[in-house]
């Protein structure tokens, strides 16, 4: 079975019906199913951004995007930027010398755009400079086209909120903190983002008298406190993280490549370069009501997840996954409900023998079938045939941990499963 669909546009899509239940998959519009997003962007690399702005952000554990003009950066400053990036902040380019790019010739514009990116990347090992901000907000179609050759996104100074549906990544809109801005107004921007499911990109210059249109650090702190109070419905992230999330979600395709009474195997791809587009997407997947004792693995890793039950009793798992990182396996370690009706005379028994690290399967010898042992990543570690009504399975070679034994018997009423969890001590 191979079913493919694209997860964007329509959210709950019924993609298949298997044994009277249907699977539904949703990719959260914003990370962790928040209602909106906010990013903090800082232009011109002013000192007060680094000694006041970052300090305030850190008090709330928030990260910012800092657009620097690379021509002004002293050598010693790069060490500070490296540390910022290690702490989760973003460094973007604001050109070399802050010219109005639409008013200079295109060769010079190209130089400012390309070389500033190279400078950032040469000075900060293994960092890919993702975003650009147009100096003084000036750009035209040609400038925009050059920027799009080197960067993944660019912020303008055009006023407004961004949305997933119609955001031009090379003309991102912003709301600007000017010196006379009232806290109340700034806080209503946050409310709009949450209410309208939008992305608010705030832009700042200096603090406490530094640079163009400085604002007071006190106002910024109070604004951050307000944002903190909305954190359960608001995603606070750098500009690059939100662009990554939107683009991955836009490009996402989800294929169910295997499904049975006790497991789903799912492939999540985004057709984007994996070295850049590495932000997890939040997925919500409907699983059968009867599934209990669930585990989820993504490639080689066990994944943390939440379960949710809606008023109709439908069960969902919610978890994060980076696209293109291998198969996602959702596993239920409890048998499917209807086993008894399916097989009254299978006489199937499975029990461990603690003395010699094995377990024994007994069943009605008129049936044949097979068994498999899966680890909690859904990987089959052992399989074999069921032929004569008794089988002893040696688990000596298994590593310590939890396993699922899946017994499949072919009966006159169809295929019958028994699934048992086995713990190898
Ligand atoms: Zn500027």
Short mmCIF file of C-alpha atoms and ligand atoms in Angstrom, two decimals:
data_model
loop_
_atom_site.label_atom_id
_atom_site.label_comp_id
_atom_site.label_asym_id
_atom_site.label_seq_id
_atom_site.Cartn_x
_atom_site.Cartn_y
_atom_site.Cartn_z
CA UNK A 1 0.00 0.00 0.00
CA UNK A 2 1.34 3.41 -0.88
CA UNK A 3 -0.82 6.42 -0.37
CA UNK A 4 0.47 9.89 -0.90
CA UNK A 5 -1.12 13.23 -0.23
CA UNK A 6 -0.04 16.76 0.32
CA UNK A 7 -0.74 18.02 3.80
CA UNK A 8 -1.33 21.66 3.09
CA UNK A 9 -4.52 23.51 2.37
CA UNK A 10 -6.91 20.93 3.71
CA UNK A 11 -6.05 19.94 7.22
CA UNK A 12 -7.86 16.81 8.20
CA UNK A 13 -7.75 14.59 5.17
CA UNK A 14 -9.09 11.08 5.33
CA UNK A 15 -6.56 9.13 3.40
CA UNK A 16 -7.52 5.56 3.92
CA UNK A 17 -9.92 3.24 5.68
CA UNK A 18 -8.40 0.22 7.28
CA UNK A 19 -10.44 -2.21 9.33
CA UNK A 20 -13.20 0.31 9.92
CA UNK A 21 -11.01 3.14 11.20
CA UNK A 22 -9.65 6.02 9.21
CA UNK A 23 -6.38 7.80 9.52
CA UNK A 24 -6.17 11.55 9.57
CA UNK A 25 -3.05 13.64 9.61
CA UNK A 26 -2.62 17.32 10.28
CA UNK A 27 0.49 19.53 10.24
CA UNK A 28 0.12 22.34 12.77
CA UNK A 29 -0.19 25.80 11.12
CA UNK A 30 2.30 27.07 13.71
CA UNK A 31 4.85 25.04 15.68
CA UNK A 32 3.30 23.22 18.68
CA UNK A 33 -0.21 24.22 17.50
CA UNK A 34 0.25 27.79 18.70
CA UNK A 35 -2.21 30.31 17.21
CA UNK A 36 0.34 32.80 15.90
CA UNK A 37 4.02 33.70 15.92
CA UNK A 38 6.23 36.62 16.85
CA UNK A 39 9.86 37.34 15.90
CA UNK A 40 12.14 40.11 17.16
CA UNK A 41 14.43 41.67 14.55
CA UNK A 42 17.15 44.26 15.23
CA UNK A 43 18.75 46.37 12.51
CA UNK A 44 22.19 47.95 12.10
CA UNK A 45 24.14 46.01 14.78
CA UNK A 46 23.91 48.76 17.40
CA UNK A 47 25.77 48.26 20.70
CA UNK A 48 22.66 48.68 22.83
CA UNK A 49 21.07 45.71 21.04
CA UNK A 50 23.84 43.47 22.32
CA UNK A 51 24.23 44.80 25.85
CA UNK A 52 20.58 45.70 26.57
CA UNK A 53 18.44 43.90 23.97
CA UNK A 54 19.97 40.43 24.29
CA UNK A 55 20.06 40.65 28.05
CA UNK A 56 16.33 41.37 28.18
CA UNK A 57 15.52 38.65 25.66
CA UNK A 58 17.56 36.19 27.71
CA UNK A 59 15.56 36.96 30.86
CA UNK A 60 12.56 35.53 29.04
CA UNK A 61 14.55 32.87 27.20
CA UNK A 62 13.68 34.43 23.84
CA UNK A 63 15.89 34.56 20.75
CA UNK A 64 16.28 37.42 18.30
CA UNK A 65 17.37 38.01 14.70
CA UNK A 66 20.14 40.60 14.35
CA UNK A 67 20.74 42.19 10.94
CA UNK A 68 24.30 43.48 10.90
CA UNK A 69 26.13 45.67 8.40
CA UNK A 70 29.30 43.66 8.00
CA UNK A 71 31.51 46.65 7.08
CA UNK A 72 31.26 47.95 10.65
CA UNK A 73 32.08 44.79 12.54
CA UNK A 74 35.33 44.76 14.49
CA UNK A 75 37.21 41.49 14.60
CA UNK A 76 36.60 40.86 18.29
CA UNK A 77 32.83 41.12 17.80
CA UNK A 78 32.66 37.90 15.77
CA UNK A 79 33.44 35.83 18.87
CA UNK A 80 30.41 37.40 20.51
CA UNK A 81 28.26 36.59 17.45
CA UNK A 82 29.40 32.97 17.51
CA UNK A 83 28.29 32.71 21.12
CA UNK A 84 24.95 34.33 20.24
CA UNK A 85 24.37 31.74 17.53
CA UNK A 86 25.26 28.93 19.91
CA UNK A 87 22.62 30.35 22.23
CA UNK A 88 19.97 30.17 19.48
CA UNK A 89 19.98 33.75 18.17
CA UNK A 90 20.21 34.47 14.45
CA UNK A 91 22.64 36.74 12.61
CA UNK A 92 21.27 38.09 9.33
CA UNK A 93 22.84 40.44 6.81
CA UNK A 94 21.97 44.10 6.41
CA UNK A 95 24.57 44.59 3.59
CA UNK A 96 28.16 45.79 3.96
CA UNK A 97 27.72 49.55 4.12
CA UNK A 98 23.96 50.18 4.33
CA UNK A 99 23.36 51.78 0.89
CA UNK A 100 19.88 52.28 -0.55
CA UNK A 101 20.14 49.25 -2.83
CA UNK A 102 17.50 50.44 -5.30
CA UNK A 103 19.46 53.64 -5.91
CA UNK A 104 22.91 52.18 -6.69
CA UNK A 105 23.94 50.18 -9.76
CA UNK A 106 23.13 46.50 -9.80
CA UNK A 107 26.75 45.34 -9.71
CA UNK A 108 27.34 47.29 -6.54
CA UNK A 109 24.07 46.02 -5.09
CA UNK A 110 25.08 42.45 -5.92
CA UNK A 111 28.43 43.00 -4.21
CA UNK A 112 26.79 44.35 -1.03
CA UNK A 113 24.31 41.46 -0.93
CA UNK A 114 26.69 38.61 -1.77
CA UNK A 115 29.85 39.65 0.06
CA UNK A 116 28.10 40.50 3.33
CA UNK A 117 26.73 36.94 3.41
CA UNK A 118 30.17 35.49 2.69
CA UNK A 119 31.68 37.61 5.45
CA UNK A 120 29.18 36.34 8.01
CA UNK A 121 29.76 32.74 6.96
CA UNK A 122 33.55 33.06 6.88
CA UNK A 123 33.60 34.47 10.38
CA UNK A 124 31.12 32.06 11.93
CA UNK A 125 32.00 28.44 11.23
CA UNK A 126 29.28 26.18 9.90
CA UNK A 127 26.65 28.92 10.02
CA UNK A 128 24.50 29.54 6.96
CA UNK A 129 23.35 33.13 6.77
CA UNK A 130 19.65 32.67 6.05
CA UNK A 131 18.08 36.14 6.12
CA UNK A 132 18.64 39.62 4.76
CA UNK A 133 17.09 42.97 5.68
CA UNK A 134 16.99 45.69 3.01
CA UNK A 135 18.94 48.76 4.27
CA UNK A 136 16.50 51.64 4.82
CA UNK A 137 13.86 49.25 3.46
CA UNK A 138 14.78 50.15 -0.14
CA UNK A 139 14.49 47.51 -2.84
CA UNK A 140 13.02 46.91 -6.28
CA UNK A 141 12.38 43.80 -8.38
CA UNK A 142 16.04 43.51 -9.47
CA UNK A 143 17.40 43.87 -5.93
CA UNK A 144 14.88 41.37 -4.65
CA UNK A 145 15.89 38.91 -7.34
CA UNK A 146 19.59 39.20 -6.39
CA UNK A 147 18.77 38.71 -2.71
CA UNK A 148 16.77 35.58 -3.54
CA UNK A 149 19.86 34.05 -5.18
CA UNK A 150 21.83 34.20 -1.94
CA UNK A 151 19.32 34.10 0.91
CA UNK A 152 16.20 32.19 1.91
CA UNK A 153 14.28 35.23 3.16
CA UNK A 154 14.38 39.02 3.36
CA UNK A 155 12.62 41.47 5.64
CA UNK A 156 11.33 44.74 4.24
CA UNK A 157 10.09 47.75 6.23
CA UNK A 158 6.63 47.43 4.68
CA UNK A 159 4.13 47.60 7.45
CA UNK A 160 1.96 44.60 8.33
CA UNK A 161 1.64 41.08 9.66
CA UNK A 162 2.69 38.05 7.62
CA UNK A 163 0.53 35.02 6.99
CA UNK A 164 1.24 31.49 5.87
CA UNK A 165 -1.09 31.73 2.89
CA UNK A 166 0.29 34.83 1.22
CA UNK A 167 3.72 35.69 2.48
CA UNK A 168 6.43 36.67 0.01
CA UNK A 169 9.58 35.44 1.75
CA UNK A 170 11.65 38.16 0.06
CA UNK A 171 9.35 40.96 1.10
CA UNK A 172 8.47 40.04 4.67
CA UNK A 173 6.38 42.69 6.39
CA UNK A 174 7.14 44.10 9.81
CA UNK A 175 5.84 46.41 12.51
CA UNK A 176 8.35 48.95 13.65
CA UNK A 177 9.09 50.21 17.17
CA UNK A 178 9.56 53.99 16.87
CA UNK A 179 10.56 56.19 19.82
CA UNK A 180 7.01 57.42 20.41
CA UNK A 181 5.31 54.00 20.21
CA UNK A 182 2.99 53.25 23.13
CA UNK A 183 3.23 49.88 24.86
CA UNK A 184 -0.54 49.41 24.46
CA UNK A 185 -0.26 49.63 20.68
CA UNK A 186 2.63 47.16 20.52
CA UNK A 187 0.65 44.73 22.66
CA UNK A 188 -2.36 44.95 20.32
CA UNK A 189 -0.09 43.77 17.49
CA UNK A 190 0.53 40.62 19.51
CA UNK A 191 -3.20 40.19 20.05
CA UNK A 192 -3.83 40.51 16.31
CA UNK A 193 -1.23 37.85 15.50
CA UNK A 194 -2.89 35.44 17.92
CA UNK A 195 -6.44 36.28 16.89
CA UNK A 196 -5.84 36.26 13.11
CA UNK A 197 -3.33 33.38 13.04
CA UNK A 198 -0.57 35.64 11.72
CA UNK A 199 3.15 36.06 12.08
CA UNK A 200 4.23 39.34 13.67
CA UNK A 201 7.79 40.42 12.85
CA UNK A 202 8.74 43.28 15.14
CA UNK A 203 11.69 45.49 14.22
CA UNK A 204 13.85 47.51 16.58
CA UNK A 205 16.87 49.74 16.42
CA UNK A 206 18.61 50.89 19.61
CA UNK A 207 17.64 51.17 23.25
CA UNK A 208 17.87 54.03 25.75
CA UNK A 209 19.05 56.77 23.38
CA UNK A 210 21.27 54.65 21.10
CA UNK A 211 20.84 54.89 17.28
CA UNK A 212 17.84 55.67 15.08
CA UNK A 213 14.43 55.83 16.83
CA UNK A 214 15.60 54.28 20.11
CA UNK A 215 13.02 52.94 22.55
CA UNK A 216 13.30 52.61 26.31
CA UNK A 217 14.50 49.28 27.64
CA UNK A 218 11.67 49.54 30.15
CA UNK A 219 9.05 49.50 27.38
CA UNK A 220 10.74 46.51 25.74
CA UNK A 221 10.79 44.61 29.04
CA UNK A 222 7.08 45.27 29.63
CA UNK A 223 6.30 44.19 26.08
CA UNK A 224 8.24 40.96 26.61
CA UNK A 225 6.31 40.37 29.83
CA UNK A 226 3.09 40.74 27.85
CA UNK A 227 4.33 38.25 25.25
CA UNK A 228 5.30 35.83 28.03
CA UNK A 229 1.73 35.97 29.34
CA UNK A 230 0.51 34.80 25.90
CA UNK A 231 3.04 32.04 25.52
CA UNK A 232 0.57 29.18 25.54
CA UNK A 233 -0.95 30.51 22.29
CA UNK A 234 2.03 32.32 20.76
CA UNK A 235 5.15 30.89 19.15
CA UNK A 236 8.21 33.07 19.80
CA UNK A 237 10.99 32.27 17.34
CA UNK A 238 13.72 33.74 15.16
CA UNK A 239 12.84 34.88 11.66
CA UNK A 240 14.65 31.95 10.08
CA UNK A 241 12.82 29.38 12.20
CA UNK A 242 9.39 30.67 11.18
CA UNK A 243 10.35 30.80 7.48
CA UNK A 244 11.72 27.27 7.73
CA UNK A 245 8.52 26.05 9.39
CA UNK A 246 6.28 27.70 6.78
CA UNK A 247 8.30 26.44 3.82
CA UNK A 248 8.60 22.91 5.16
CA UNK A 249 4.89 22.80 5.84
CA UNK A 250 4.18 24.17 2.39
CA UNK A 251 6.40 21.55 0.75
CA UNK A 252 5.43 18.66 3.01
CA UNK A 253 4.19 15.38 1.65
CA UNK A 254 3.16 12.55 3.92
CA UNK A 255 2.95 8.94 2.81
CA UNK A 256 1.59 6.09 4.85
CA UNK A 257 3.77 3.28 3.63
CA UNK A 258 2.58 0.58 5.99
CA UNK A 259 -0.34 0.20 8.35
CA UNK A 260 -1.71 -2.67 10.36
CA UNK A 261 -3.68 -3.34 13.54
CA UNK A 262 -0.72 -2.31 15.66
CA UNK A 263 1.53 0.01 13.64
CA UNK A 264 1.73 2.82 11.13
CA UNK A 265 4.84 3.63 9.16
CA UNK A 266 4.88 7.14 7.80
CA UNK A 267 7.24 9.04 5.55
CA UNK A 268 7.50 12.82 5.90
CA UNK A 269 9.32 14.68 3.13
CA UNK A 270 9.61 18.33 2.15
CA UNK A 271 11.75 18.47 -1.03
CA UNK A 272 13.95 21.18 0.50
CA UNK A 273 17.71 21.11 1.19
CA UNK A 274 18.10 19.21 4.49
CA UNK A 275 21.18 21.13 5.63
CA UNK A 276 19.10 24.34 5.82
CA UNK A 277 15.53 23.16 6.35
CA UNK A 278 15.96 21.30 9.63
CA UNK A 279 13.16 22.69 11.80
CA UNK A 280 10.70 20.14 13.23
CA UNK A 281 7.07 20.24 12.11
CA UNK A 282 4.36 19.46 14.65
CA UNK A 283 2.13 16.59 13.49
CA UNK A 284 -1.20 15.38 14.81
CA UNK A 285 -2.17 11.91 13.71
CA UNK A 286 -5.34 10.00 14.42
CA UNK A 287 -4.76 6.51 15.72
CA UNK A 288 -7.27 3.75 16.51
CA UNK A 289 -9.28 4.25 19.71
CA UNK A 290 -8.17 0.89 21.01
CA UNK A 291 -4.44 1.59 20.83
CA UNK A 292 -2.70 1.74 24.18
CA UNK A 293 0.85 1.69 25.39
CA UNK A 294 2.05 3.59 22.32
CA UNK A 295 5.58 4.32 21.25
CA UNK A 296 6.80 6.48 18.37
CA UNK A 297 10.15 6.31 16.64
CA UNK A 298 11.63 8.50 13.92
CA UNK A 299 14.49 6.78 12.16
CA UNK A 300 16.75 5.60 14.97
CA UNK A 301 15.27 7.86 17.64
CA UNK A 302 12.43 7.37 20.09
CA UNK A 303 10.18 10.43 19.93
CA UNK A 304 8.40 12.23 22.79
CA UNK A 305 4.69 12.69 22.12
CA UNK A 306 1.37 13.63 23.67
CA UNK A 307 -1.92 11.84 23.25
CA UNK A 308 -5.23 13.61 22.94
CA UNK A 309 -8.77 12.26 22.98
CA UNK A 310 -11.56 14.33 21.44
CA UNK A 311 -15.19 14.40 22.73
CA UNK A 312 -16.10 11.58 20.33
CA UNK A 313 -13.41 9.37 21.83
CA UNK A 314 -11.10 9.65 18.81
CA UNK A 315 -7.48 9.30 19.79
CA UNK A 316 -4.58 11.35 18.42
CA UNK A 317 -0.84 11.52 18.92
CA UNK A 318 0.96 14.88 18.66
CA UNK A 319 4.71 15.06 18.12
CA UNK A 320 7.49 16.92 16.31
CA UNK A 321 9.40 15.56 13.33
CA UNK A 322 11.98 17.06 10.99
CA UNK A 323 11.15 16.13 7.36
CA UNK A 324 13.45 13.74 5.47
CA UNK A 325 14.85 12.04 8.57
CA UNK A 326 13.69 8.48 7.93
CA UNK A 327 10.57 6.50 8.69
CA UNK A 328 8.20 7.46 11.49
CA UNK A 329 6.77 4.39 13.23
CA UNK A 330 3.79 4.59 15.55
CA UNK A 331 3.37 1.39 17.46
CA UNK A 332 0.65 0.12 19.79
CA UNK A 333 1.74 -2.58 22.20
CA UNK A 334 -1.79 -3.68 22.95
CA UNK A 335 -3.78 -6.10 20.82
CA UNK A 336 -6.55 -4.97 18.58
CA UNK A 337 -9.92 -5.30 20.41
CA UNK A 338 -11.66 -7.89 18.33
CA UNK A 339 -9.18 -10.75 18.65
CA UNK A 340 -11.55 -12.99 20.63
CA UNK A 341 -14.37 -12.87 18.11
CA UNK A 342 -11.92 -13.57 15.36
CA UNK A 343 -10.46 -16.70 16.86
CA UNK A 344 -12.31 -18.77 19.42
CA UNK A 345 -10.41 -21.98 18.98
CA UNK A 346 -6.88 -20.74 18.40
CA UNK A 347 -6.06 -21.54 22.04
CA UNK A 348 -3.15 -19.18 21.76
CA UNK A 349 -0.94 -18.71 24.80
CA UNK A 350 2.32 -16.87 25.03
CA UNK A 351 4.39 -16.86 28.22
CA UNK A 352 7.96 -16.10 29.18
CA UNK A 353 10.28 -18.67 30.68
CA UNK A 354 12.46 -16.64 33.02
CA UNK A 355 15.08 -19.32 33.70
CA UNK A 356 16.58 -19.50 30.26
CA UNK A 357 15.71 -16.19 28.58
CA UNK A 358 13.09 -17.60 26.26
CA UNK A 359 9.36 -17.64 25.89
CA UNK A 360 6.93 -20.21 24.66
CA UNK A 361 4.00 -20.02 22.25
CA UNK A 362 1.25 -22.64 22.30
CA UNK A 363 -1.65 -22.74 19.84
CA UNK A 364 -4.08 -25.05 18.14
CA UNK A 365 -1.83 -27.13 15.81
CA UNK A 366 -4.46 -27.15 13.06
CA UNK A 367 -3.36 -23.60 12.24
CA UNK A 368 -0.08 -22.36 10.83
CA UNK A 369 1.29 -18.86 10.77
CA UNK A 370 4.31 -16.79 11.64
CA UNK A 371 5.66 -14.59 14.38
CA UNK A 372 7.87 -11.53 14.49
CA UNK A 373 9.62 -9.63 17.25
CA UNK A 374 9.80 -5.86 16.94
CA UNK A 375 11.71 -3.35 19.01
CA UNK A 376 10.03 -0.10 20.05
CA UNK A 377 11.35 1.62 16.93
CA UNK A 378 9.14 -0.78 14.98
CA UNK A 379 12.15 -2.57 13.55
CA UNK A 380 11.82 -6.30 13.13
CA UNK A 381 14.62 -8.01 15.02
CA UNK A 382 13.49 -11.61 14.68
CA UNK A 383 10.92 -13.60 12.73
CA UNK A 384 9.92 -17.22 12.17
CA UNK A 385 7.24 -19.75 11.27
CA UNK A 386 4.52 -21.24 13.46
CA UNK A 387 3.90 -24.86 12.48
CA UNK A 388 3.25 -27.55 15.07
CA UNK A 389 1.33 -25.97 17.95
CA UNK A 390 4.36 -25.30 20.13
CA UNK A 391 7.38 -23.09 19.75
CA UNK A 392 10.07 -21.94 22.08
CA UNK A 393 11.68 -18.64 21.12
CA UNK A 394 15.13 -17.92 22.44
CA UNK A 395 15.72 -14.27 23.34
CA UNK A 396 19.36 -14.71 24.35
CA UNK A 397 20.55 -12.56 21.46
CA UNK A 398 18.22 -9.64 22.12
CA UNK A 399 19.52 -6.54 23.87
CA UNK A 400 17.84 -5.51 27.11
CA UNK A 401 14.61 -3.59 26.60
CA UNK A 402 10.99 -3.79 25.54
CA UNK A 403 9.85 -5.80 22.55
CA UNK A 404 6.61 -6.66 20.89
CA UNK A 405 5.88 -10.18 19.84
CA UNK A 406 3.38 -10.31 16.99
CA UNK A 407 1.75 -13.68 16.38
CA UNK A 408 -0.09 -14.14 13.10
CA UNK A 409 -2.24 -17.25 12.65
CA UNK A 410 -4.09 -18.11 9.45
CA UNK A 411 -7.53 -19.39 10.42
CA UNK A 412 -10.65 -20.25 8.46
CA UNK A 413 -12.04 -16.86 9.56
CA UNK A 414 -9.03 -14.97 8.36
CA UNK A 415 -5.77 -13.75 9.74
CA UNK A 416 -5.61 -13.52 13.53
CA UNK A 417 -3.12 -11.40 15.47
CA UNK A 418 -1.94 -11.50 19.00
CA UNK A 419 0.42 -8.80 20.15
CA UNK A 420 2.26 -9.02 23.45
CA UNK A 421 4.85 -6.89 25.05
CA UNK A 422 7.92 -8.78 26.20
CA UNK A 423 10.59 -7.30 28.42
CA UNK A 424 14.09 -8.61 28.10
CA UNK A 425 15.75 -8.02 31.49
ZN1 LIG B 1 19.30 49.83 8.82
#
